[in-house]
PDB file of C-alpha atoms in Angstrom:
ATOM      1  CA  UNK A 750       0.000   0.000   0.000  1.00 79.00           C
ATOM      2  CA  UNK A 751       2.643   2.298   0.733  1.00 87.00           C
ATOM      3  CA  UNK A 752       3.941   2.329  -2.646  1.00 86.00           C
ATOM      4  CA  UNK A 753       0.734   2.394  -4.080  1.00 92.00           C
ATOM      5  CA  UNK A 754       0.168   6.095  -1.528  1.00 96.00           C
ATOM      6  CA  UNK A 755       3.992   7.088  -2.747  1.00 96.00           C
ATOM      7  CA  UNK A 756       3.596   6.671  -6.085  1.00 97.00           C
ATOM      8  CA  UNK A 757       0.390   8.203  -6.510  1.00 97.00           C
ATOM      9  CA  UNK A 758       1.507  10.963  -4.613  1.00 98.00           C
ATOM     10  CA  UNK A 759       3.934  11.855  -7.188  1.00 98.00           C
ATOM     11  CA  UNK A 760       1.593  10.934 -10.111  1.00 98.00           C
ATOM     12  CA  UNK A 761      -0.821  13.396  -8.642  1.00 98.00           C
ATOM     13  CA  UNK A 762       2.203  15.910  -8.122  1.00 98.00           C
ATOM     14  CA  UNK A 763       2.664  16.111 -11.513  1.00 98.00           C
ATOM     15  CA  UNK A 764      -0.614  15.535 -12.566  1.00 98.00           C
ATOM     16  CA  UNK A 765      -1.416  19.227 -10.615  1.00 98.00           C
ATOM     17  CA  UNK A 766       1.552  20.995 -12.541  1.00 98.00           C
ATOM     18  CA  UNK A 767       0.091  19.847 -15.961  1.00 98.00           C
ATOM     19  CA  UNK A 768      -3.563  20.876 -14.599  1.00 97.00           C
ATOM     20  CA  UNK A 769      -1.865  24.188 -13.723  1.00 97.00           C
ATOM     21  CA  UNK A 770       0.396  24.455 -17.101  1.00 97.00           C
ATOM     22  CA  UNK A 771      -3.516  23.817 -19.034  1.00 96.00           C
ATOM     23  CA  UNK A 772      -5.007  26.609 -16.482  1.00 95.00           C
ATOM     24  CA  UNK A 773      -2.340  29.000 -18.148  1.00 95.00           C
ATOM     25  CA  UNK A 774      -2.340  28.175 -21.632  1.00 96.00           C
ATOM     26  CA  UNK A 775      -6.348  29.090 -21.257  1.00 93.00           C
ATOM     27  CA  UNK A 776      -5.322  32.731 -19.741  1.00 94.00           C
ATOM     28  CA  UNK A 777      -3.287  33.335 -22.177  1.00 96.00           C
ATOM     29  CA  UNK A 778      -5.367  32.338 -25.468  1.00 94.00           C
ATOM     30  CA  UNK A 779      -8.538  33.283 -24.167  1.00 92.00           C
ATOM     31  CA  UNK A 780      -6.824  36.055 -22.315  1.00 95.00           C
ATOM     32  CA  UNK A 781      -9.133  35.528 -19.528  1.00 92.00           C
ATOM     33  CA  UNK A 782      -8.114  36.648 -15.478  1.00 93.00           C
ATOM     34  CA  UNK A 783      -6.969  34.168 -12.963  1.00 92.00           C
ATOM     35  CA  UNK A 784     -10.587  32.655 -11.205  1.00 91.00           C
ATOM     36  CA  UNK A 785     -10.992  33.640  -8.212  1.00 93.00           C
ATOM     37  CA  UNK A 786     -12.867  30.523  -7.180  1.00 93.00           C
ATOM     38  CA  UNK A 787      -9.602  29.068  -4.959  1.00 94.00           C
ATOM     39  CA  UNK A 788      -9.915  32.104  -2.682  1.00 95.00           C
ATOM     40  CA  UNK A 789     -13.304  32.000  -2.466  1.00 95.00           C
ATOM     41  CA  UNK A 790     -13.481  28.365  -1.349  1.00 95.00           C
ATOM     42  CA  UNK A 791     -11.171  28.996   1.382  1.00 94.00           C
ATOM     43  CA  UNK A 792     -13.311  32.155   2.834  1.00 94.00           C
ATOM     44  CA  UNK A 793     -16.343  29.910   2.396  1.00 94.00           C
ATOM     45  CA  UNK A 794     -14.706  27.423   4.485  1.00 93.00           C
ATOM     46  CA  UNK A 795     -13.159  30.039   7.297  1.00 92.00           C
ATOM     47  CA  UNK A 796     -16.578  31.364   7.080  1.00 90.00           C
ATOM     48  CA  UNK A 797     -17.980  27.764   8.718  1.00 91.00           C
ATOM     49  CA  UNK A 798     -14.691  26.869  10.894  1.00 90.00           C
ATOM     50  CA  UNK A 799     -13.885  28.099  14.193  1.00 80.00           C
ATOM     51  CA  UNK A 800     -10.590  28.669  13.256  1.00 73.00           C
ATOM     52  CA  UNK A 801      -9.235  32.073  11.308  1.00 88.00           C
ATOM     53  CA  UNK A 802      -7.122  32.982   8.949  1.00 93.00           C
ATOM     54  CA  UNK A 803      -4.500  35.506  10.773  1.00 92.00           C
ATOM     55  CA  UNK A 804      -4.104  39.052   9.726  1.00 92.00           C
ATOM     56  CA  UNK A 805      -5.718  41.737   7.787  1.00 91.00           C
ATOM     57  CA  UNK A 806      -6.305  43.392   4.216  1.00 94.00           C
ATOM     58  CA  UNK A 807      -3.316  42.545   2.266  1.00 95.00           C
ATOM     59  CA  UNK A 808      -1.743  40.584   4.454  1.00 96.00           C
ATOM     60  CA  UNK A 809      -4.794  38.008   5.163  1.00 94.00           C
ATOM     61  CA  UNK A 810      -5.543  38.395   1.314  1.00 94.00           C
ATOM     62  CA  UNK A 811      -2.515  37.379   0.142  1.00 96.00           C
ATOM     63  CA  UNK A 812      -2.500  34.190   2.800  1.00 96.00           C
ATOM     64  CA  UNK A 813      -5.638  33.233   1.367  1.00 96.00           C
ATOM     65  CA  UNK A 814      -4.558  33.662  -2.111  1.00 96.00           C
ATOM     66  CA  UNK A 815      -1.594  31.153  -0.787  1.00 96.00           C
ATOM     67  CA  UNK A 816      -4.128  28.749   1.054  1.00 96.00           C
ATOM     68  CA  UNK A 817      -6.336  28.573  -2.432  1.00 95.00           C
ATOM     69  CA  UNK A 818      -3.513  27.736  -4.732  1.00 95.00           C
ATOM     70  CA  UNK A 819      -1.795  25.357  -2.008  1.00 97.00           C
ATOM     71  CA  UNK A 820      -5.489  23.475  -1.680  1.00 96.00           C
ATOM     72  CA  UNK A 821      -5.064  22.885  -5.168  1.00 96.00           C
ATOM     73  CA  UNK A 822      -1.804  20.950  -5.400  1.00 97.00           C
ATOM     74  CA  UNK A 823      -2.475  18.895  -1.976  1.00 97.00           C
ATOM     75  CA  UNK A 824      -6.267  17.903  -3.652  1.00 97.00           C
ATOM     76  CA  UNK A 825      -4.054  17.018  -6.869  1.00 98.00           C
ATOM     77  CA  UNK A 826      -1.281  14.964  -4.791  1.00 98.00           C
ATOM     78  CA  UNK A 827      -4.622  13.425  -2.441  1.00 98.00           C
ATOM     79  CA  UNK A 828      -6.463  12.206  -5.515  1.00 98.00           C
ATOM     80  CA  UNK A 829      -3.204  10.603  -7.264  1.00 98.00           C
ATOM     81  CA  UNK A 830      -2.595   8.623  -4.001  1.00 98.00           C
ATOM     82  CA  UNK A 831      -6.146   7.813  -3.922  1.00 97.00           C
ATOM     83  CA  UNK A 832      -5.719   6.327  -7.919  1.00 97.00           C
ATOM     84  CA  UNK A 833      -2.357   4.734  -6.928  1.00 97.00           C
ATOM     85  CA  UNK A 834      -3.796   2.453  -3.985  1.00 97.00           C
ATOM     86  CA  UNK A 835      -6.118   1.660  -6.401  1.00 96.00           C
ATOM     87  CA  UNK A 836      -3.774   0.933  -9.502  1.00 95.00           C
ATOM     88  CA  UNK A 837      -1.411  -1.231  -7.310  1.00 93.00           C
ATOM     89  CA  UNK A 838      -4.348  -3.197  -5.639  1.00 94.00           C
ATOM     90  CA  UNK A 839      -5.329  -4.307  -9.189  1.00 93.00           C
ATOM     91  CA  UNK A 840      -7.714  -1.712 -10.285  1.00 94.00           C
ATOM     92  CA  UNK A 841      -6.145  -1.107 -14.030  1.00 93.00           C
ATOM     93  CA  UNK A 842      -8.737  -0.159 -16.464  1.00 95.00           C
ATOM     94  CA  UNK A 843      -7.649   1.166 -20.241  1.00 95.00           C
ATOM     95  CA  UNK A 844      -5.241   4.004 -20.143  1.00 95.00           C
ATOM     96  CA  UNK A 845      -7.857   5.925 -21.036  1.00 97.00           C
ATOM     97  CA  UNK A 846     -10.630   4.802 -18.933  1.00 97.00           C
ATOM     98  CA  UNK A 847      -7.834   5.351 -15.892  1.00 97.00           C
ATOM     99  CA  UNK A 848      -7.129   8.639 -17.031  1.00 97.00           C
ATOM    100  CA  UNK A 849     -10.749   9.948 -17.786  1.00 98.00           C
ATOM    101  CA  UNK A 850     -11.279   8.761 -14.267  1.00 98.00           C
ATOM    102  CA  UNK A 851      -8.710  10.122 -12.374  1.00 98.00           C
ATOM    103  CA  UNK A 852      -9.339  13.650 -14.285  1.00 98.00           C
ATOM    104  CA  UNK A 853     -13.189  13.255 -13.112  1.00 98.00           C
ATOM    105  CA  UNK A 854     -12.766  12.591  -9.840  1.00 98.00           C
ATOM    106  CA  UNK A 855     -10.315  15.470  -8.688  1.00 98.00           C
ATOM    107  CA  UNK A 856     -13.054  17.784 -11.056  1.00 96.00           C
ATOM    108  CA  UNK A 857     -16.227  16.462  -8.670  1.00 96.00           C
ATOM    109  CA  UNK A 858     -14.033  16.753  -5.558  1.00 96.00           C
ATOM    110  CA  UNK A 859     -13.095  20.414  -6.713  1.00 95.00           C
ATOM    111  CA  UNK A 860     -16.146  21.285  -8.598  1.00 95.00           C
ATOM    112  CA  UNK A 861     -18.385  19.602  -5.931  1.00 94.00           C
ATOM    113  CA  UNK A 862     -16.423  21.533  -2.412  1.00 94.00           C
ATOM    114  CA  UNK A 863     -17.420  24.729  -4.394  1.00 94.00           C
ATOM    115  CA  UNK A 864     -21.352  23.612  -5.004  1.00 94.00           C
ATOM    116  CA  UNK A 865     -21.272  22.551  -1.840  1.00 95.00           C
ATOM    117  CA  UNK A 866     -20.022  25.837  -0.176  1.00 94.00           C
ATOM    118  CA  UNK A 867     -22.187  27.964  -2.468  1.00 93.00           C
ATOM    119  CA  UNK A 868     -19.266  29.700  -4.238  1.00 94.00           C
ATOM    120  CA  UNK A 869     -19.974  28.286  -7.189  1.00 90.00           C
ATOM    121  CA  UNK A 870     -23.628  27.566  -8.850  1.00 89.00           C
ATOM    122  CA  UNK A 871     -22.647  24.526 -11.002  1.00 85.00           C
ATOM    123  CA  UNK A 872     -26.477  24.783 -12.794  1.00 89.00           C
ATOM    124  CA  UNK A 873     -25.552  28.164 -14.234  1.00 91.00           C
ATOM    125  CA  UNK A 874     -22.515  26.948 -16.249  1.00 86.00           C
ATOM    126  CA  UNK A 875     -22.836  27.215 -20.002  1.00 90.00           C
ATOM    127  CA  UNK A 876     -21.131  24.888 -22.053  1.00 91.00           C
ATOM    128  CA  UNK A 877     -17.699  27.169 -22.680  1.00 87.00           C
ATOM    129  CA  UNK A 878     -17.167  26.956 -18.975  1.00 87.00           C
ATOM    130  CA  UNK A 879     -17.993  23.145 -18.608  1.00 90.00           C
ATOM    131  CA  UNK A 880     -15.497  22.884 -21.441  1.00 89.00           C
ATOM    132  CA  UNK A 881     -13.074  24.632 -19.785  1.00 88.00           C
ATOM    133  CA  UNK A 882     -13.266  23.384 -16.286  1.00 91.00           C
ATOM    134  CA  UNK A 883     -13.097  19.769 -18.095  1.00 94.00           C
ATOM    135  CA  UNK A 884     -10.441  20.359 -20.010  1.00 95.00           C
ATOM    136  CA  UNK A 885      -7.424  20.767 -17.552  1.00 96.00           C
ATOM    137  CA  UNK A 886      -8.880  17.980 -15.427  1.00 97.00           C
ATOM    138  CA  UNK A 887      -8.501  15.716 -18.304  1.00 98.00           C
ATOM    139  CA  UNK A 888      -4.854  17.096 -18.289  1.00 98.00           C
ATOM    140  CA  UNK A 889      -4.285  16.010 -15.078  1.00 98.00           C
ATOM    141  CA  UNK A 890      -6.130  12.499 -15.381  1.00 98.00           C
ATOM    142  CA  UNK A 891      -3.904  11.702 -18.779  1.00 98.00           C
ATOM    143  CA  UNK A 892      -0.470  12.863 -16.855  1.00 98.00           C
ATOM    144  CA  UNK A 893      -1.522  11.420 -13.419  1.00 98.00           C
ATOM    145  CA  UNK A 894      -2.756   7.980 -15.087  1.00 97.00           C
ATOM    146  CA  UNK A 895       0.415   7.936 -17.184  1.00 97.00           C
ATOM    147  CA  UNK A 896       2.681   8.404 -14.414  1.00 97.00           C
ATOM    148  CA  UNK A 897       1.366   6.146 -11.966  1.00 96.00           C
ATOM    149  CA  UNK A 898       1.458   3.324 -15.125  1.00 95.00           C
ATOM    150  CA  UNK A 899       5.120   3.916 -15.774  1.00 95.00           C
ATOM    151  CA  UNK A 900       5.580   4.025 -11.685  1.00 95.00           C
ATOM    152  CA  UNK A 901       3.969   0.840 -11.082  1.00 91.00           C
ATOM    153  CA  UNK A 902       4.616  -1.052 -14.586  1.00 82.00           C
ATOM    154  CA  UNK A 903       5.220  -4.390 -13.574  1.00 59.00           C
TER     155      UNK A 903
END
């Protein structure tokens, strides 16, 4: 099991810097802003905790900003564990059914947090942002899937 967490772990480490890397290229050719969703997320959830995020105006902005793009990576590296527990306990569908998969899951667990919260109204989506929310997810599912095959290639 422990390779299957290790391995996955990295799988899902690089599966969130090709997410990210897909995230970009989108700015840049639909010259669109960074979402703001991340941030929100994590005042949704300080909103319902006990706890608090220290500081104020910038300074609490720009840890939240941190928080957001940090929850990111450790849902990326959380999910490819996940898939590589499953991938060395046997579970090996097609490469492509693995990788469609993978990318799924990490979008419900992102997509779903945010429904959940209220920060985002998944119903109101039109089809350009389903396609690209999907997109990048699909990124990581092909590079996590990919990894954790040539990880665990037996």
């Amino acid at each position: 099991m422990g390779l299957g967490i290790l391995s996955g772990a990295a799988a899902g480490a690089a599966g969130s810097t090709a997410l990210n890397a897909a995230t970009y290229v989108d700015m840049i050719v639909r010259g669109r802003p960074a979402s703001s969703t991340p941030e929100e997320t994590i005042e949704a959830i300080d909103d319902r905790t006990a706890g608090s995020i220290p500081g104020e105006g910038e300074t609490r902005d720009n840890r939240v900003s941190g928080i957001g793009s940090l929850s990111g990576i450790v849902t990326g590296v959380a999910v490819g564990a996940l898939f590589g527990v499953l991938r060395q306990a046997g579970v090996r569908p097609h490469p492509l059914l693995g990788a469609a998969l993978t990318g799924l899951t990490v979008m419900a667990f992102t997509d779903g947090t945010m429904a959940k919260l209220g920060v985002s109204d998944l119903r109101q989506l039109g089809v350009s942002d389903w396609v690209a929310d999907l997109l990048p997810h699909l990124t990581y599912g092909a590079v996590t899937w990919s990894v954790l095959a040539a990880l665990q290639d037996d």
